[in-house]
Amino acid sequence: MTFWTPELDGYPGPRYRAIAAAIADAVTDGTLPPGAKLPPHRHLADALGVTVGTVTRGYGEAERRGLVTGRVGSGTYVLGESAPRSGLTDFSIPAADADAGTIDFGLAFPVPAHREAMLADALRRLADDPLALRDTLSYQPEPGLHRHRETLATWLREDWSVALNTEELLLTVGGLHALHLSLQVLTRPGDAVAAAGLTYPGMLAAARQQQLELLPLATDDQGIVPASLAELCRQRSVRAVYCMPNQDNPTTACMGEARRQDLLGVAMHHGVTIIEDDVHLVAAGERPPNLVDMAPDHVVYITSCSKILAGGLRVGLLRAPRRLCPALADALRGHCWMAPPLNAELACRWIESGLAGELASWQRQELGARQALAAEVFADLQFRARPYGFNLWLELPEPWRAQELTEACASRGVQVKTGEPFAVGRHPAPEAVRLALSAPVSRDAVRQGLEIVRDTLAGQPATPVTL
Ligand SMILES: Cc1ncc(COP(=O)(O)O)c(C=O)c1O
């Protein structure tokens, strides 16, 4: 049997990167077709005259770039497509004609509401405003129109108690775009960034696309454990740490104030910038101060209108220390020149008319009711949630595994997510599932779905056929 053995001479830099680059080239030119098995680590190490550790790191790097997938005990295989998987593949939006009978707890969408009429009204009013129409048709400065930034900064300050300065705010094409921009100006390909061992899949995708090494940090019921960041920084140079202190996705953890101080202390000591993701905005009374308010010079803050107004508006907000603003504006220009002013115009009209405030308080009430419902239906189960949170993190009783529950629920028309798509690298996903309580169409659907999950757990998983 002949194994694929790359010629590494033409690849500069560390040998593990050379191995990953050779895999990339072999995938592109078809030498390694989809499904091909890479040589066992020891075999390739002997053939190349490197250590087994170097091969392991090389395969790990190739996996991080989305080229291969490896599972302990069964080998490393070339993925089905040569294009890197985004990491968001498990989160594709269901087709409009998806089974209407399904109760979908999969994606943390805003609670369904009749936003179409609100949009129609805003568009009609805009149509009668020639000055605003002109603004939305013109190229604008990269950070966005000043009046839009001012309205959005005021909204964040007054409705969400996030004290941001208009001058520091950049408008982006959604929160995920803001995350990409932050990583782009804080890192270079190959740099290490850190995040909780389970984190937002968009971060996994962004890190992969920007060729960053994403390293998992230990967590507890308050999210990232600062000592684990300190330990990592003693071993490696870490450029940034990504976190969601107010409402972690998927575990729903909220960091206490002392934890925030400790995390900032470690980050500042090691010169690591914190990327604070606050897309799931949380009212001021239900959380300690934001990291950005505690240490503005060390934090890049991200949020968006997606979870309160509408995801389709793609209005994101990025606030960074002043020293990063020119590079951010430059990066934004390189992506799209500016976020579309029309979208920001509509968001600002919803804010100025008071509609955004009404939507937010209606949604809060609805989320509160859905969370209370879940607490009642899951009274005998272990779970984590926030009183007005989008998600619920259900820790499964023995003998259930997350994948088994997901499949069993799907066969009964209920969609939930395992921790697997949130896992950084090979960080083990616990036997738990995430339920986005916000997503189903009604409270009745939420109750029905929760009862199916509970009743499924009361039974036994399907017995696997053993050969
Ligand atoms: C934690 C977190 N950050 C960022 C985003 C992306 O937000 P947007 O839809 O505004 O790009 C999401 C979306 O689900 C999210 O859950």
XYZ file of C-alpha atoms and ligand atoms in Angstrom:
483
model
C 0.000 0.000 0.000
C 1.449 3.403 -0.918
C 0.709 6.394 1.251
C 0.517 10.001 0.171
C 3.882 11.521 1.084
C 4.300 15.220 0.326
C 7.513 16.873 -0.762
C 8.010 19.633 1.833
C 11.125 21.312 0.451
C 9.189 23.999 -1.391
C 7.245 25.073 1.701
C 8.862 27.672 3.948
C 8.227 28.077 7.690
C 7.585 25.592 10.455
C 7.192 21.975 9.300
C 3.683 21.552 10.675
C 2.504 24.515 8.584
C 4.318 23.044 5.580
C 2.377 19.798 6.067
C -0.914 21.701 6.246
C -0.008 23.727 3.143
C 0.942 20.553 1.260
C -2.410 19.009 2.193
C -4.162 22.154 0.918
C -2.336 21.962 -2.400
C -3.004 18.233 -2.757
C -6.707 18.804 -2.082
C -6.816 21.617 -4.640
C -5.039 19.668 -7.388
C -7.046 16.511 -6.688
C -4.127 14.382 -5.465
C -6.113 13.995 -2.256
C -9.742 13.570 -3.339
C -12.721 13.976 -0.969
C -12.869 11.043 1.431
C -9.177 10.126 1.035
C -7.554 8.927 4.236
C -4.334 10.633 5.256
C -1.399 8.430 6.270
C -1.201 7.425 9.945
C 0.777 10.010 11.914
C 3.722 7.713 12.649
C 3.974 6.622 9.038
C 4.149 10.155 7.679
C 6.515 11.227 10.458
C 8.947 8.453 9.464
C 8.630 9.256 5.771
C 9.271 12.974 6.313
C 11.864 12.658 9.061
C 9.831 14.732 11.520
C 8.307 13.944 14.893
C 4.853 12.460 15.302
C 3.917 15.653 17.171
C 4.740 17.727 14.082
C 2.457 15.596 11.912
C -0.309 15.821 14.531
C 0.030 19.587 14.560
C 0.073 19.694 10.756
C -3.122 17.622 10.538
C -4.647 19.802 13.249
C -3.809 22.903 11.230
C -5.364 21.331 8.115
C -8.469 20.526 10.138
C -8.639 24.083 11.375
C -8.519 25.267 7.758
C -11.521 23.046 7.027
C -9.655 20.656 4.724
C -9.796 17.430 6.686
C -11.583 15.932 9.619
C -10.089 13.607 12.187
C -11.555 11.375 14.832
C -9.540 9.599 17.478
C -9.100 5.953 16.532
C -10.441 6.187 12.993
C -7.961 8.404 11.156
C -7.989 11.713 9.301
C -10.007 12.150 6.110
C -10.250 14.774 3.383
C -13.550 16.594 3.614
C -16.179 16.384 0.888
C -15.569 19.800 -0.625
C -12.227 21.361 -1.313
C -13.588 24.760 -0.190
C -13.189 25.133 3.577
C -16.403 24.526 5.488
C -17.511 27.697 7.163
C -18.217 26.243 10.587
C -21.739 27.620 10.238
C -22.833 24.726 8.035
C -24.891 23.235 10.858
C -26.757 26.502 11.172
C -28.068 27.017 7.655
C -31.436 28.753 7.563
C -34.268 26.280 6.888
C -35.859 26.605 3.450
C -39.089 28.584 3.404
C -40.963 25.392 2.524
C -39.412 23.415 5.402
C -41.865 21.125 7.160
C -44.378 23.467 8.715
C -45.150 20.840 11.375
C -41.629 21.033 12.812
C -41.023 22.809 16.101
C -37.635 24.331 15.552
C -35.538 25.218 18.606
C -32.438 25.259 16.398
C -31.652 28.903 15.653
C -31.788 31.848 18.054
C -33.996 34.073 15.913
C -35.944 36.978 17.393
C -39.405 35.914 18.558
C -41.604 35.808 15.432
C -43.691 38.986 15.145
C -45.432 40.803 12.307
C -42.503 42.995 11.363
C -43.580 43.188 7.705
C -46.177 45.865 8.451
C -43.586 47.858 10.421
C -41.155 47.679 7.524
C -43.827 48.650 5.013
C -44.712 51.672 7.112
C -41.066 52.749 7.494
C -40.527 52.384 3.737
C -43.623 54.460 2.931
C -42.452 57.239 5.213
C -38.965 57.081 3.763
C -40.397 57.382 0.258
C -41.731 60.813 1.233
C -38.425 62.074 2.618
C -36.201 63.240 -0.276
C -33.238 64.167 1.921
C -33.122 60.773 3.585
C -33.552 59.088 0.204
C -30.583 60.994 -1.097
C -28.480 59.918 1.888
C -29.322 56.268 1.387
C -28.320 56.405 -2.272
C -24.967 58.114 -1.761
C -21.613 56.759 -0.787
C -20.973 57.658 2.836
C -17.879 57.743 5.053
C -16.769 54.216 6.017
C -18.094 54.236 9.609
C -21.558 55.217 8.371
C -23.672 58.380 8.396
C -23.096 60.470 11.490
C -26.808 60.822 12.240
C -27.287 57.047 12.034
C -24.388 56.441 14.396
C -25.757 59.041 16.764
C -29.231 57.478 16.831
C -27.810 54.016 17.351
C -25.392 55.191 20.060
C -28.281 56.924 21.840
C -30.408 53.779 21.555
C -27.647 51.679 23.092
C -27.064 54.222 25.842
C -30.679 54.918 26.745
C -32.342 51.550 26.154
C -29.458 49.181 26.947
C -27.186 51.227 29.237
C -24.150 50.723 27.017
C -22.299 54.037 27.151
C -20.764 54.433 23.718
C -19.449 57.498 22.042
C -20.831 58.214 18.552
C -17.346 59.002 17.246
C -16.063 55.551 18.183
C -18.946 53.655 16.607
C -18.718 51.932 13.231
C -21.729 50.530 11.404
C -21.237 47.058 9.974
C -23.233 44.518 7.993
C -24.430 42.676 11.110
C -22.685 41.508 14.265
C -20.792 38.724 12.540
C -19.261 41.221 10.150
C -18.174 43.303 13.144
C -16.481 40.208 14.548
C -14.638 39.610 11.276
C -13.444 43.208 11.185
C -12.234 43.035 14.780
C -10.238 39.890 14.112
C -8.854 41.360 10.926
C -7.346 44.390 12.643
C -6.226 42.598 15.794
C -4.562 39.565 14.227
C -2.529 38.187 11.345
C -3.008 34.713 9.808
C -1.480 32.089 12.078
C -2.030 34.111 15.271
C -3.616 32.507 18.294
C -6.931 33.743 19.661
C -8.834 32.259 22.577
C -12.473 31.572 23.360
C -14.553 29.398 25.648
C -14.296 25.704 24.707
C -17.867 25.966 23.426
C -18.506 29.201 21.584
C -20.598 30.953 18.943
C -20.155 29.032 15.660
C -19.761 32.309 13.763
C -16.537 32.792 15.714
C -15.370 29.324 14.671
C -16.098 30.255 11.063
C -14.428 33.673 11.300
C -11.292 32.257 12.916
C -11.077 29.559 10.285
C -11.587 31.960 7.391
C -8.918 34.292 8.771
C -6.560 31.354 9.339
C -6.297 31.905 13.060
C -5.532 29.309 15.644
C -8.538 29.267 17.936
C -7.690 27.871 21.363
C -10.266 26.669 23.893
C -10.418 28.052 27.433
C -11.847 26.320 30.477
C -15.257 27.488 31.650
C -17.531 27.129 34.664
C -21.032 28.357 35.418
C -19.841 31.977 34.920
C -18.211 31.361 31.563
C -14.476 31.712 30.877
C -12.194 30.931 33.826
C -9.546 33.723 33.877
C -6.838 31.398 35.252
C -7.135 29.325 32.103
C -6.435 32.417 29.978
C -3.468 33.261 32.218
C -2.119 29.734 31.808
C -2.505 29.882 28.031
C -0.794 33.287 27.866
C 2.199 31.888 29.760
C 2.599 29.255 27.036
C 1.576 31.139 23.922
C 1.292 34.618 22.533
C -2.467 35.241 22.421
C -3.716 38.213 20.391
C -7.345 38.364 21.449
C -9.937 36.636 23.570
C -13.529 36.400 22.391
C -16.335 36.226 24.948
C -20.044 36.810 25.554
C -20.089 37.888 29.221
C -23.799 38.757 29.435
C -25.416 35.775 27.835
C -23.054 33.089 26.678
C -23.970 31.169 23.551
C -24.648 28.246 23.903
C -24.378 27.781 27.690
C -26.283 30.985 28.709
C -23.682 31.713 31.452
C -23.429 35.294 32.722
C -20.151 36.521 34.229
C -20.357 38.098 37.673
C -18.623 41.425 38.287
C -15.624 39.910 40.090
C -15.160 37.452 37.240
C -15.193 40.341 34.770
C -12.548 42.186 36.822
C -10.376 39.063 36.916
C -10.686 38.423 33.201
C -9.823 42.037 32.408
C -6.890 41.860 34.825
C -5.416 38.825 33.083
C -6.041 40.237 29.611
C -4.461 43.590 30.486
C -1.478 41.947 32.154
C -0.734 39.903 29.025
C -1.659 42.610 26.505
C -4.605 40.622 25.110
C -7.529 42.560 23.613
C -10.975 41.351 24.600
C -13.671 41.070 21.941
C -16.936 41.456 23.844
C -19.889 40.101 21.884
C -23.152 41.617 23.128
C -25.377 40.714 20.191
C -27.837 39.137 22.658
C -28.402 42.464 24.392
C -29.319 42.169 28.085
C -31.037 44.906 30.120
C -28.785 46.723 32.571
C -30.556 45.489 35.715
C -29.870 41.872 34.799
C -26.113 41.982 34.359
C -23.013 43.606 35.822
C -21.400 46.452 33.845
C -20.171 45.546 30.386
C -16.445 44.922 29.959
C -16.303 47.848 27.544
C -17.517 50.173 30.299
C -14.996 48.752 32.760
C -11.899 48.958 30.532
C -12.658 50.772 27.260
C -9.027 50.802 26.116
C -8.790 47.026 26.170
C -12.115 45.982 24.737
C -13.639 45.847 21.279
C -17.415 45.796 21.673
C -19.809 44.208 19.184
C -23.558 44.256 18.972
C -26.294 44.422 16.350
C -29.962 45.073 15.747
C -30.492 41.454 14.693
C -31.963 40.019 17.878
C -34.173 42.969 18.744
C -35.306 44.404 15.402
C -34.649 41.924 12.586
C -31.735 39.771 11.430
C -32.442 40.643 7.803
C -31.669 44.322 8.402
C -27.999 43.373 8.856
C -27.227 46.395 11.016
C -24.225 45.735 13.211
C -22.312 48.016 15.551
C -18.668 47.960 16.423
C -16.971 50.103 19.028
C -13.208 49.917 19.408
C -10.519 51.858 21.253
C -9.646 54.952 19.217
C -6.243 53.613 18.214
C -7.957 50.843 16.203
C -10.518 53.049 14.449
C -8.442 54.025 11.391
C -7.488 50.400 10.709
C -11.107 49.339 11.170
C -12.354 51.988 8.758
C -9.729 50.850 6.280
C -10.739 47.196 6.649
C -14.402 48.080 6.266
C -13.683 50.022 3.084
C -11.886 46.963 1.755
C -14.909 44.767 2.442
C -17.842 46.832 1.282
C -16.885 50.543 1.497
C -19.636 51.046 4.068
C -22.621 49.203 5.487
C -25.717 49.945 3.341
C -27.180 53.263 4.626
C -30.689 52.130 3.663
C -30.631 49.401 6.309
C -29.346 51.735 9.001
C -31.942 54.320 7.935
C -34.743 51.809 8.524
C -33.320 50.689 11.867
C -33.007 54.329 12.955
C -36.594 55.049 11.907
C -37.801 52.112 14.037
C -35.780 53.468 16.944
C -36.874 57.092 16.541
C -40.561 56.182 16.195
C -40.425 54.213 19.463
C -41.119 50.946 17.635
C -37.756 49.443 18.575
C -38.485 50.063 22.247
C -41.935 48.498 21.928
C -40.551 45.471 20.103
C -37.836 45.035 22.729
C -40.233 45.142 25.652
C -42.759 42.869 23.924
C -40.006 40.377 23.134
C -38.664 40.537 26.670
C -42.092 39.727 28.029
C -42.489 36.873 25.564
C -39.034 35.460 26.348
C -39.795 35.717 30.071
C -43.014 33.743 29.551
C -41.257 31.117 27.425
C -38.475 30.727 30.005
C -41.068 30.341 32.774
C -42.794 27.696 30.688
C -39.523 25.836 30.255
C -38.804 26.000 33.995
C -42.200 24.395 34.589
C -41.943 21.676 31.924
C -38.297 20.884 32.757
C -38.799 21.106 36.537
C -37.190 17.683 37.036
C -34.308 18.248 34.634
C -30.982 20.069 34.887
C -30.677 23.142 32.706
C -29.167 26.601 32.539
C -31.004 29.670 31.304
C -31.457 33.408 31.883
C -34.842 34.792 32.935
C -35.305 36.639 29.615
C -32.755 34.737 27.543
C -33.110 33.415 24.021
C -31.628 30.006 24.771
C -31.770 27.181 27.256
C -28.907 24.743 27.809
C -30.242 21.337 28.818
C -27.829 18.949 30.532
C -28.935 15.431 29.724
C -29.640 12.773 32.328
C -27.960 9.359 32.027
C -27.902 7.417 29.760
C -28.739 9.946 27.065
C -26.190 11.286 24.636
C -26.784 14.611 22.903
C -26.744 13.096 19.430
C -29.251 10.420 20.438
C -31.623 12.975 21.877
C -31.296 15.219 18.830
C -32.172 12.315 16.544
C -34.988 11.048 18.754
C -36.524 14.534 18.951
C -36.115 15.113 15.205
C -38.055 11.910 14.539
C -40.875 13.460 16.602
C -40.708 16.778 14.753
C -38.601 18.812 17.205
C -35.216 20.312 16.317
C -32.542 20.968 18.966
C -28.756 21.474 18.705
C -26.011 19.414 20.298
C -22.898 21.185 21.640
C -20.793 19.713 18.821
C -21.083 22.621 16.322
C -20.047 25.026 19.106
C -16.883 23.119 20.038
C -13.513 24.816 19.519
C -11.161 22.354 17.814
C -11.454 19.038 19.579
C -12.759 20.464 22.805
C -15.198 17.813 24.046
C -18.849 18.780 23.783
C -20.770 17.765 26.920
C -23.932 15.669 26.719
C -26.192 18.697 26.545
C -28.372 20.384 23.946
C -29.260 23.999 23.192
C -32.861 25.009 22.719
C -33.551 28.423 21.215
C -36.813 29.206 22.986
C -37.235 32.364 20.937
C -37.577 30.581 17.612
C -40.910 28.687 17.575
C -43.914 30.605 16.292
C -45.930 30.639 19.512
C -45.913 29.809 23.210
C -48.125 26.823 22.435
C -45.521 25.503 20.038
C -42.829 26.068 22.690
C -44.830 24.104 25.278
C -45.548 21.300 22.858
C -41.885 21.080 21.806
C -40.604 21.149 25.386
C -43.015 18.403 26.389
C -41.805 16.237 23.521
C -38.194 16.748 24.646
C -39.096 15.946 28.265
C -41.134 12.865 27.338
C -38.407 11.630 25.030
C -35.891 11.900 27.868
C -38.215 9.934 30.121
C -37.753 6.959 27.793
C -34.622 5.150 26.709
C -32.391 5.970 23.745
C -32.732 3.635 20.780
C -30.415 0.685 21.383
C -27.529 0.852 18.914
C -27.004 -2.241 16.802
C -23.638 -3.721 17.748
C -21.826 -5.959 15.327
C -23.375 35.406 19.983
C -23.664 35.921 18.616
N -22.840 36.821 18.068
C -23.050 37.298 16.834
C -24.135 36.889 16.101
C -24.315 37.436 14.717
O -25.189 38.488 14.700
P -25.716 39.112 13.328
O -26.879 38.294 12.894
O -26.049 40.508 13.666
O -24.593 39.018 12.353
C -25.029 35.954 16.626
C -26.177 35.500 15.849
O -26.859 34.557 16.140
C -24.787 35.438 17.922
O -25.577 34.533 18.479
